[in-house]
Amino acid sequence: TYFIVAHIHYVLFGGSLFGAFAAVYFWFPKMFGRHMDETWGKIHFVLSFLAFNMTFFLMHIVGIGGMPRRYMSFEIHEYLGPFHGLNKVMTMSAWALGLSQIPFLVNFAVSLFAGRRATQNPWDANTLEWAAAPSPPPHGNFGPELPTVYRPPYEYSVPGAAEDFIPQNSAAGT
């Protein structure tokens, strides 16, 4: 039934694509040395999230109602009549989901050239790629000299530290 279609899309589309979008927003400063616009990122997320759920959540409902997959016409079965309105909403939501990717594409393209310049470590991360490599990184990632590692990568809230994070290549507090 459509319940299977809904479930697989929640897992594959929701889990994979939303994760991929989050990764692009996170790694964009390191890849290109600029930030993507946060307001447009939030607009992209809200539009995508709403359209995604309006498309695939409704598929759960019609699937529980017994609507099968891969039928040429749903009008031949009388019991599927009440789902006709939901099918229209799902179709419009699927179009909205596709169109909601436009803000992401525009944000990406504009941010490549006009985005706010990123610092080396805009997220205050402890790991070497943020703490030791410039943005964008040169060939070989760290330049001519490799950083010295003094601590594990995720050491947050160190007692006595001035800040909540201490980068791996910082000798302070060792």
XYZ file of N, CA, C and O in Angstrom:
696
model
N 0.839 -1.189 0.000
C 0.000 0.000 0.000
C 0.879 1.246 0.000
O 2.104 1.164 0.061
N 0.220 2.368 -0.026
C 0.945 3.643 0.007
C 1.673 3.852 1.330
O 2.535 4.705 1.425
N 1.331 3.084 2.349
C 2.043 3.187 3.616
C 3.524 2.866 3.409
O 4.396 3.525 3.978
N 3.803 1.872 2.578
C 5.192 1.498 2.293
C 5.902 2.631 1.547
O 7.053 2.956 1.829
N 5.202 3.235 0.581
C 5.777 4.352 -0.166
C 6.127 5.491 0.796
O 7.204 6.073 0.734
N 5.190 5.804 1.689
C 5.418 6.883 2.652
C 6.601 6.564 3.556
O 7.463 7.417 3.791
N 6.638 5.351 4.067
C 7.692 4.972 5.004
C 9.069 5.041 4.340
O 10.012 5.609 4.903
N 9.188 4.495 3.137
C 10.495 4.480 2.487
C 10.958 5.901 2.163
O 12.136 6.219 2.274
N 10.023 6.770 1.800
C 10.411 8.146 1.499
C 10.745 8.927 2.776
O 11.593 9.808 2.739
N 10.074 8.641 3.859
C 10.436 9.293 5.117
C 11.870 8.936 5.492
O 12.638 9.784 5.934
N 12.212 7.679 5.332
C 13.548 7.229 5.715
C 14.595 7.699 4.705
O 15.589 8.324 5.072
N 14.360 7.405 3.419
C 15.379 7.720 2.417
C 15.460 9.208 2.111
O 16.538 9.789 2.131
N 14.340 9.828 1.810
C 14.362 11.240 1.467
C 14.616 12.089 2.702
O 15.509 12.921 2.714
N 13.822 11.880 3.729
C 13.959 12.687 4.943
C 15.311 12.529 5.599
O 16.001 13.502 5.893
N 15.714 11.294 5.808
C 16.980 11.044 6.487
C 18.186 11.432 5.657
O 19.121 12.047 6.147
N 18.152 11.090 4.390
C 19.320 11.332 3.543
C 19.405 12.767 3.051
O 20.442 13.410 3.182
N 18.313 13.261 2.457
C 18.398 14.571 1.834
C 18.472 15.701 2.856
O 19.244 16.645 2.681
N 17.702 15.616 3.933
C 17.810 16.653 4.960
C 19.199 16.628 5.595
O 19.768 17.669 5.922
N 19.760 15.435 5.762
C 21.131 15.330 6.265
C 22.145 15.916 5.292
O 23.102 16.573 5.695
N 21.930 15.695 3.996
C 22.831 16.252 2.988
C 22.734 17.776 2.962
O 23.755 18.464 2.847
N 21.522 18.313 3.077
C 21.376 19.768 3.127
C 22.091 20.338 4.351
O 22.783 21.347 4.258
N 21.930 19.687 5.493
C 22.604 20.156 6.709
C 24.117 20.140 6.525
O 24.818 21.068 6.948
N 24.626 19.106 5.862
C 26.065 19.016 5.626
C 26.547 20.137 4.712
O 27.614 20.717 4.944
N 25.767 20.479 3.688
C 26.172 21.566 2.791
C 26.234 22.876 3.559
O 27.211 23.631 3.442
N 25.194 23.156 4.368
C 25.206 24.400 5.143
C 26.374 24.427 6.132
O 26.984 25.464 6.357
N 26.707 23.275 6.729
C 27.796 23.201 7.704
C 29.163 23.345 7.039
O 30.024 24.077 7.530
N 29.397 22.630 5.939
C 30.715 22.584 5.322
C 30.954 23.681 4.302
O 32.097 23.876 3.855
N 29.934 24.429 3.915
C 30.096 25.492 2.927
C 31.203 26.484 3.299
O 32.030 26.826 2.441
N 31.264 26.951 4.556
C 32.347 27.892 4.903
C 33.743 27.299 4.719
O 34.672 28.001 4.320
N 33.894 26.028 4.991
C 35.214 25.406 4.829
C 35.533 25.191 3.355
O 36.668 25.385 2.916
N 34.529 24.819 2.558
C 34.779 24.548 1.142
C 35.045 25.813 0.336
O 35.895 25.825 -0.550
N 34.303 26.879 0.638
C 34.350 28.063 -0.218
C 34.804 29.331 0.499
O 34.926 30.377 -0.133
N 35.011 29.270 1.812
C 35.483 30.441 2.540
C 34.418 31.494 2.770
O 34.726 32.621 3.146
N 33.168 31.149 2.542
C 32.051 32.075 2.731
C 30.898 31.337 3.408
O 30.812 30.125 3.355
N 30.023 32.111 4.042
C 28.831 31.543 4.668
C 27.655 31.625 3.713
O 27.541 32.568 2.927
N 26.759 30.658 3.820
C 25.474 30.775 3.137
C 24.588 31.663 4.005
O 24.790 31.758 5.214
N 23.614 32.313 3.395
C 22.730 33.207 4.126
C 21.827 32.402 5.057
O 21.113 31.487 4.622
N 21.856 32.734 6.351
C 21.101 31.966 7.352
C 19.600 32.123 7.189
O 18.847 31.169 7.356
N 19.135 33.329 6.865
C 17.697 33.551 6.699
C 17.151 32.707 5.557
O 16.116 32.047 5.704
N 17.843 32.701 4.421
C 17.391 31.876 3.305
C 17.512 30.389 3.635
O 16.717 29.572 3.149
N 18.477 30.015 4.448
C 18.585 28.628 4.894
C 17.384 28.214 5.733
O 16.855 27.116 5.581
N 16.937 29.109 6.606
C 15.753 28.802 7.418
C 14.495 28.731 6.561
O 13.642 27.865 6.770
N 14.382 29.646 5.588
C 13.235 29.605 4.675
C 13.241 28.292 3.899
O 12.212 27.627 3.767
N 14.402 27.908 3.405
C 14.522 26.638 2.674
C 14.098 25.463 3.548
O 13.341 24.592 3.115
N 14.571 25.447 4.787
C 14.229 24.337 5.679
C 12.732 24.285 5.961
O 12.114 23.218 5.865
N 12.136 25.404 6.316
C 10.711 25.420 6.674
C 9.856 25.002 5.486
O 8.950 24.160 5.628
N 10.126 25.566 4.327
C 9.340 25.191 3.145
C 9.503 23.709 2.817
O 8.524 23.007 2.536
N 10.740 23.221 2.860
C 10.999 21.811 2.562
C 10.351 20.901 3.595
O 9.735 19.892 3.247
N 10.468 21.254 4.854
C 9.920 20.427 5.932
C 8.398 20.332 5.834
O 7.828 19.240 5.951
N 7.757 21.463 5.619
C 6.295 21.458 5.520
C 5.819 20.684 4.292
O 4.921 19.839 4.386
N 6.414 20.957 3.141
C 6.004 20.270 1.918
C 6.316 18.776 1.999
O 5.518 17.936 1.552
N 7.458 18.432 2.582
C 7.835 17.026 2.759
C 6.794 16.281 3.594
O 6.326 15.207 3.211
N 6.419 16.858 4.727
C 5.451 16.195 5.589
C 4.049 16.181 4.998
O 3.313 15.209 5.177
N 3.680 17.247 4.287
C 2.363 17.257 3.638
C 2.292 16.219 2.515
O 1.232 15.709 2.205
N 3.403 15.903 1.927
C 3.420 14.884 0.872
C 3.403 13.485 1.477
O 2.526 12.675 1.173
N 4.350 13.196 2.338
C 4.554 11.811 2.753
C 3.765 11.406 3.991
O 3.472 10.224 4.160
N 3.408 12.337 4.858
C 2.568 11.957 5.999
C 1.185 11.528 5.513
O 0.619 10.559 6.009
N 0.667 12.267 4.529
C -0.652 11.906 4.001
C -0.631 10.539 3.323
O -1.645 9.844 3.291
N 0.511 10.147 2.787
C 0.623 8.813 2.193
C 0.439 7.723 3.246
O -0.081 6.650 2.941
N 0.859 7.984 4.464
C 0.614 7.017 5.538
C -0.894 6.827 5.739
O -1.380 5.708 5.912
N -1.618 7.923 5.728
C -3.067 7.865 5.963
C -3.771 7.072 4.866
O -4.557 6.167 5.152
N -3.495 7.412 3.610
C -4.162 6.687 2.522
C -3.680 5.240 2.454
O -4.431 4.350 2.053
N -2.447 4.987 2.850
C -1.944 3.613 2.885
C -2.652 2.775 3.933
O -3.005 1.612 3.684
N -2.873 3.356 5.114
C -3.623 2.629 6.146
C -5.064 2.394 5.689
O -5.674 1.390 6.022
N -5.580 3.314 4.862
C -6.925 3.147 4.301
C -6.994 2.101 3.212
O -8.080 1.807 2.708
N -5.870 1.541 2.824
C -5.854 0.456 1.853
C -5.533 0.858 0.431
O -5.695 0.047 -0.485
N -5.101 2.073 0.218
C -4.803 2.495 -1.151
C -3.558 1.775 -1.653
O -2.480 1.891 -1.080
N -3.703 1.004 -2.734
C -2.566 0.236 -3.248
C -1.632 1.099 -4.089
O -1.974 2.190 -4.512
N -0.446 0.565 -4.326
C 0.520 1.220 -5.209
C 0.310 0.719 -6.631
O -0.305 -0.314 -6.863
N 0.842 1.467 -7.578
C 0.951 1.049 -8.983
C -0.387 0.703 -9.638
O -0.482 -0.287 -10.344
N -1.409 1.501 -9.384
C -2.676 1.344 -10.092
C -2.749 2.390 -11.193
O -2.364 3.544 -10.973
N -3.258 1.985 -12.356
C -3.383 2.938 -13.452
C -4.433 3.992 -13.139
O -4.263 5.161 -13.432
N -5.538 3.577 -12.531
C -6.625 4.494 -12.211
C -7.211 4.112 -10.868
O -7.548 2.947 -10.642
N -7.352 5.110 -9.996
C -7.918 4.840 -8.678
C -9.430 4.995 -8.666
O -10.072 4.708 -7.676
N -10.007 5.469 -9.790
C -11.450 5.681 -9.836
C -12.235 4.378 -9.994
O -13.434 4.353 -9.772
N -11.558 3.299 -10.379
C -12.298 2.057 -10.616
C -12.715 1.373 -9.316
O -13.587 0.526 -9.323
N -12.096 1.731 -8.198
C -12.453 1.136 -6.909
C -13.179 2.172 -6.063
O -12.631 3.227 -5.751
N -14.402 1.849 -5.693
C -15.245 2.803 -4.965
C -14.669 3.169 -3.600
O -14.783 4.314 -3.156
N -14.018 2.238 -2.939
C -13.503 2.520 -1.589
C -12.364 3.537 -1.587
O -12.018 4.092 -0.549
N -11.766 3.808 -2.755
C -10.684 4.786 -2.835
C -11.182 6.207 -3.057
O -10.402 7.155 -3.005
N -12.475 6.385 -3.293
C -13.054 7.706 -3.543
C -12.733 8.745 -2.475
O -12.374 9.878 -2.808
N -12.847 8.400 -1.180
C -12.552 9.402 -0.147
C -11.099 9.898 -0.148
O -10.798 10.934 0.432
N -10.213 9.176 -0.803
C -8.805 9.575 -0.815
C -8.453 10.501 -1.969
O -7.319 10.959 -2.072
N -9.414 10.775 -2.840
C -9.129 11.599 -4.011
C -8.637 12.995 -3.607
O -7.682 13.517 -4.189
N -9.265 13.593 -2.599
C -8.834 14.919 -2.129
C -7.432 14.893 -1.547
O -6.627 15.806 -1.790
N -7.119 13.847 -0.778
C -5.775 13.726 -0.208
C -4.727 13.534 -1.307
O -3.610 14.040 -1.206
N -5.097 12.786 -2.354
C -4.166 12.614 -3.476
C -3.853 13.945 -4.138
O -2.709 14.196 -4.533
N -4.858 14.801 -4.274
C -4.622 16.121 -4.852
C -3.688 16.942 -3.960
O -2.769 17.604 -4.452
N -3.911 16.889 -2.647
C -3.052 17.628 -1.713
C -1.620 17.091 -1.775
O -0.651 17.859 -1.788
N -1.477 15.757 -1.842
C -0.135 15.165 -1.926
C 0.573 15.592 -3.206
O 1.776 15.876 -3.199
N -0.160 15.648 -4.310
C 0.439 16.063 -5.577
C 0.896 17.515 -5.519
O 2.025 17.846 -5.928
N 0.042 18.389 -4.998
C 0.425 19.798 -4.877
C 1.602 19.959 -3.917
O 2.507 20.775 -4.145
N 1.611 19.172 -2.852
C 2.712 19.243 -1.885
C 4.016 18.737 -2.488
O 5.084 19.263 -2.176
N 3.923 17.720 -3.331
C 5.137 17.220 -3.991
C 5.719 18.284 -4.920
O 6.938 18.472 -4.975
N 4.865 19.000 -5.635
C 5.332 20.114 -6.469
C 5.948 21.204 -5.585
O 6.992 21.770 -5.925
N 5.289 21.498 -4.471
C 5.825 22.516 -3.558
C 7.181 22.085 -3.002
O 8.085 22.909 -2.825
N 7.339 20.791 -2.746
C 8.617 20.277 -2.254
C 9.714 20.494 -3.296
O 10.831 20.907 -2.958
N 9.404 20.231 -4.539
C 10.378 20.487 -5.593
C 10.714 21.963 -5.717
O 11.881 22.348 -5.812
N 9.688 22.799 -5.691
C 9.902 24.245 -5.818
C 10.606 24.835 -4.596
O 11.291 25.857 -4.717
N 10.462 24.187 -3.447
C 11.093 24.717 -2.236
C 12.605 24.542 -2.252
O 13.297 25.045 -1.360
N 13.133 23.861 -3.261
C 14.587 23.728 -3.382
C 15.206 24.927 -4.097
O 16.422 25.103 -4.088
N 14.358 25.759 -4.687
C 14.868 26.955 -5.382
C 15.600 27.899 -4.427
O 16.694 28.375 -4.753
N 15.051 28.183 -3.217
C 15.819 29.050 -2.304
C 17.194 28.492 -1.967
O 18.164 29.249 -1.839
N 17.316 27.173 -1.850
C 18.617 26.562 -1.575
C 19.581 26.805 -2.732
O 20.728 27.204 -2.519
N 19.116 26.565 -3.953
C 19.980 26.733 -5.120
C 20.414 28.183 -5.294
O 21.582 28.464 -5.589
N 19.474 29.110 -5.098
C 19.805 30.534 -5.212
C 20.772 30.939 -4.105
O 21.768 31.633 -4.351
N 20.503 30.496 -2.880
C 21.378 30.798 -1.747
C 22.788 30.269 -2.008
O 23.784 30.954 -1.758
N 22.882 29.061 -2.516
C 24.179 28.455 -2.813
C 24.935 29.291 -3.838
O 26.096 29.653 -3.637
N 24.253 29.612 -4.939
C 24.909 30.347 -6.029
C 25.318 31.752 -5.591
O 26.449 32.189 -5.868
N 24.436 32.457 -4.907
C 24.741 33.826 -4.485
C 25.845 33.826 -3.427
O 26.747 34.666 -3.453
N 25.797 32.859 -2.512
C 26.775 32.809 -1.423
C 28.185 32.496 -1.917
O 29.167 32.863 -1.264
N 28.304 31.825 -3.051
C 29.634 31.546 -3.600
C 30.415 32.831 -3.851
O 31.635 32.883 -3.672
N 29.702 33.882 -4.265
C 30.369 35.118 -4.653
C 30.125 36.275 -3.687
O 30.966 37.150 -3.557
N 28.960 36.272 -3.034
C 28.606 37.431 -2.210
C 28.314 37.063 -0.762
O 27.833 37.902 -0.006
N 28.594 35.826 -0.377
C 28.347 35.422 1.005
C 29.307 36.097 1.968
O 30.401 36.514 1.591
N 28.880 36.171 3.229
C 29.734 36.747 4.268
C 30.984 35.883 4.398
O 30.919 34.653 4.432
N 32.144 36.529 4.453
C 33.408 35.794 4.563
C 33.438 34.967 5.849
O 33.040 35.441 6.904
N 33.954 33.766 5.735
C 34.024 32.867 6.883
C 35.383 32.976 7.557
O 36.411 33.144 6.897
N 35.367 32.875 8.867
C 36.630 32.775 9.601
C 37.133 31.342 9.467
O 36.429 30.467 8.959
N 38.322 31.100 9.957
C 38.883 29.755 9.866
C 38.031 28.734 10.620
O 37.873 27.610 10.176
N 37.480 29.117 11.752
C 36.721 28.196 12.596
C 35.398 28.853 13.015
O 35.216 29.205 14.176
N 34.449 29.000 12.092
C 33.218 29.730 12.418
C 32.314 29.023 13.423
O 31.492 29.667 14.066
N 32.452 27.719 13.585
C 31.564 26.980 14.494
C 32.213 26.712 15.850
O 31.645 26.008 16.661
N 33.409 27.237 16.099
C 34.157 26.953 17.324
C 34.283 25.445 17.554
O 34.004 24.918 18.633
N 34.689 24.761 16.522
C 34.845 23.305 16.582
C 36.241 22.950 17.069
O 37.186 23.725 16.916
N 36.363 21.794 17.669
C 37.645 21.343 18.206
C 38.508 20.609 17.196
O 39.710 20.514 17.367
N 37.901 20.054 16.171
C 38.624 19.161 15.267
C 39.593 19.926 14.367
O 39.435 21.108 14.109
N 40.592 19.210 13.868
C 41.689 19.829 13.126
C 41.248 20.522 11.848
O 41.807 21.555 11.486
N 40.260 19.972 11.152
C 39.885 20.593 9.882
C 39.363 22.009 10.091
O 39.522 22.869 9.235
N 38.751 22.268 11.253
C 38.265 23.622 11.540
C 39.315 24.461 12.253
O 39.462 25.640 11.998
N 40.058 23.850 13.151
C 40.998 24.615 13.975
C 42.328 24.894 13.286
O 42.966 25.894 13.573
N 42.761 24.007 12.383
C 44.115 24.145 11.842
C 44.168 24.425 10.347
O 45.179 24.904 9.858
N 43.108 24.111 9.605
C 43.137 24.323 8.153
C 42.453 25.636 7.796
O 41.397 25.959 8.335
N 43.060 26.418 6.893
C 42.411 27.660 6.472
C 41.158 27.378 5.642
O 40.956 26.262 5.173
N 40.321 28.375 5.465
C 39.093 28.241 4.685
C 39.170 29.129 3.457
O 39.339 30.332 3.606
N 39.063 28.593 2.291
C 39.085 27.177 1.916
C 40.500 26.604 2.052
O 41.481 27.329 1.929
N 40.584 25.307 2.315
C 41.907 24.714 2.540
C 42.728 24.632 1.261
O 42.186 24.440 0.180
N 44.038 24.763 1.376
C 44.901 24.624 0.200
C 45.065 23.152 -0.166
O 44.591 22.259 0.553
N 45.775 22.895 -1.247
C 46.091 21.515 -1.621
C 46.851 20.859 -0.467
O 47.809 21.415 0.054
N 46.410 19.687 -0.054
C 47.044 19.013 1.066
C 46.382 19.360 2.392
O 46.823 18.915 3.439
N 45.354 20.183 2.384
C 44.517 20.567 3.514
C 45.159 21.503 4.514
O 44.598 22.525 4.842
N 46.319 21.179 5.055
C 46.882 21.961 6.141
C 48.039 22.846 5.706
O 48.643 23.519 6.523
N 48.382 22.830 4.455
C 49.505 23.632 3.994
C 50.819 22.878 4.107
O 50.839 21.653 4.197
N 51.924 23.588 4.159
C 53.231 22.919 4.143
C 53.570 22.186 5.448
O 54.365 21.273 5.450
N 52.965 22.600 6.565
C 53.315 21.992 7.847
C 52.075 21.394 8.500
O 51.059 22.067 8.660
N 52.168 20.124 8.910
C 51.047 19.473 9.572
C 50.918 19.963 11.009
O 51.930 20.206 11.684
N 49.685 20.092 11.517
C 49.511 20.552 12.899
C 49.890 19.469 13.905
O 49.824 18.280 13.618
N 50.285 19.896 15.080
C 50.568 18.978 16.183
C 49.280 18.775 16.961
O 48.573 19.727 17.286
N 48.983 17.517 17.286
C 47.752 17.176 17.993
C 48.075 16.959 19.464
O 48.950 16.181 19.814
N 47.340 17.676 20.351
C 47.595 17.593 21.787
C 46.466 16.917 22.553
O 46.645 16.569 23.713
N 45.295 16.774 21.957
C 44.133 16.268 22.702
C 43.156 15.576 21.756
O 43.259 15.720 20.539
N 42.164 14.870 22.334
C 41.136 14.223 21.502
C 40.263 15.269 20.792
O 40.230 16.434 21.194
N 39.533 14.867 19.753
C 38.811 15.844 18.944
C 37.583 16.479 19.598
O 37.203 17.581 19.228
N 36.953 15.823 20.544
C 35.684 16.342 21.070
C 35.766 16.652 22.551
O 34.926 16.252 23.343
N 36.771 17.376 22.943
C 36.984 17.703 24.348
C 36.349 19.063 24.651
O 36.951 20.106 24.470
N 35.111 19.027 25.087
C 34.381 20.247 25.422
C 34.254 20.375 26.937
O 34.363 19.389 27.668
N 33.979 21.567 27.409
C 33.752 21.847 28.831
C 34.900 21.363 29.705
O 34.695 20.672 30.694
N 36.098 21.713 29.336
C 37.276 21.333 30.111
C 37.329 22.217 31.351
O 37.285 23.445 31.240
N 37.403 21.627 32.550
C 37.480 22.444 33.757
C 38.693 23.377 33.733
O 39.793 22.971 33.377
N 38.454 24.626 34.071
C 39.510 25.612 34.111
C 39.829 26.269 32.781
O 40.628 27.200 32.723
N 39.205 25.807 31.689
C 39.459 26.409 30.371
C 38.688 27.717 30.254
O 37.582 27.852 30.779
N 39.262 28.673 29.559
C 38.626 29.989 29.405
C 37.397 29.916 28.516
O 36.443 30.666 28.701
N 37.382 29.010 27.551
C 36.245 28.864 26.642
C 35.712 27.448 26.732
O 36.327 26.574 27.330
N 34.546 27.223 26.073
C 33.908 25.915 26.141
C 34.619 24.876 25.279
O 34.337 23.706 25.368
N 35.511 25.299 24.441
C 36.200 24.353 23.561
C 37.698 24.641 23.562
O 38.120 25.768 23.750
N 38.469 23.600 23.356
C 39.911 23.745 23.157
C 40.250 22.922 21.926
O 40.075 21.707 21.919
N 40.707 23.564 20.860
C 41.028 22.830 19.640
C 42.108 21.780 19.867
O 42.926 21.891 20.768
N 42.112 20.771 19.013
C 43.077 19.686 19.121
C 44.520 20.162 19.016
O 45.411 19.560 19.610
N 44.743 21.228 18.268
C 46.124 21.672 18.059
C 46.536 22.743 19.051
O 47.580 23.352 18.900
N 45.751 22.955 20.105
C 46.096 23.941 21.117
C 46.797 23.257 22.287
O 46.270 22.315 22.883
N 47.963 23.755 22.636
C 48.721 23.170 23.734
C 48.227 23.667 25.087
O 48.626 23.149 26.133
N 47.311 24.641 25.104
C 46.808 25.192 26.361
C 46.102 24.124 27.182
O 45.288 23.373 26.670
N 46.425 24.058 28.441
C 45.751 23.147 29.362
C 46.177 21.702 29.245
O 45.519 20.830 29.762
N 47.299 21.412 28.566
C 47.728 20.007 28.457
C 48.496 19.609 29.669
O 49.102 20.386 30.357
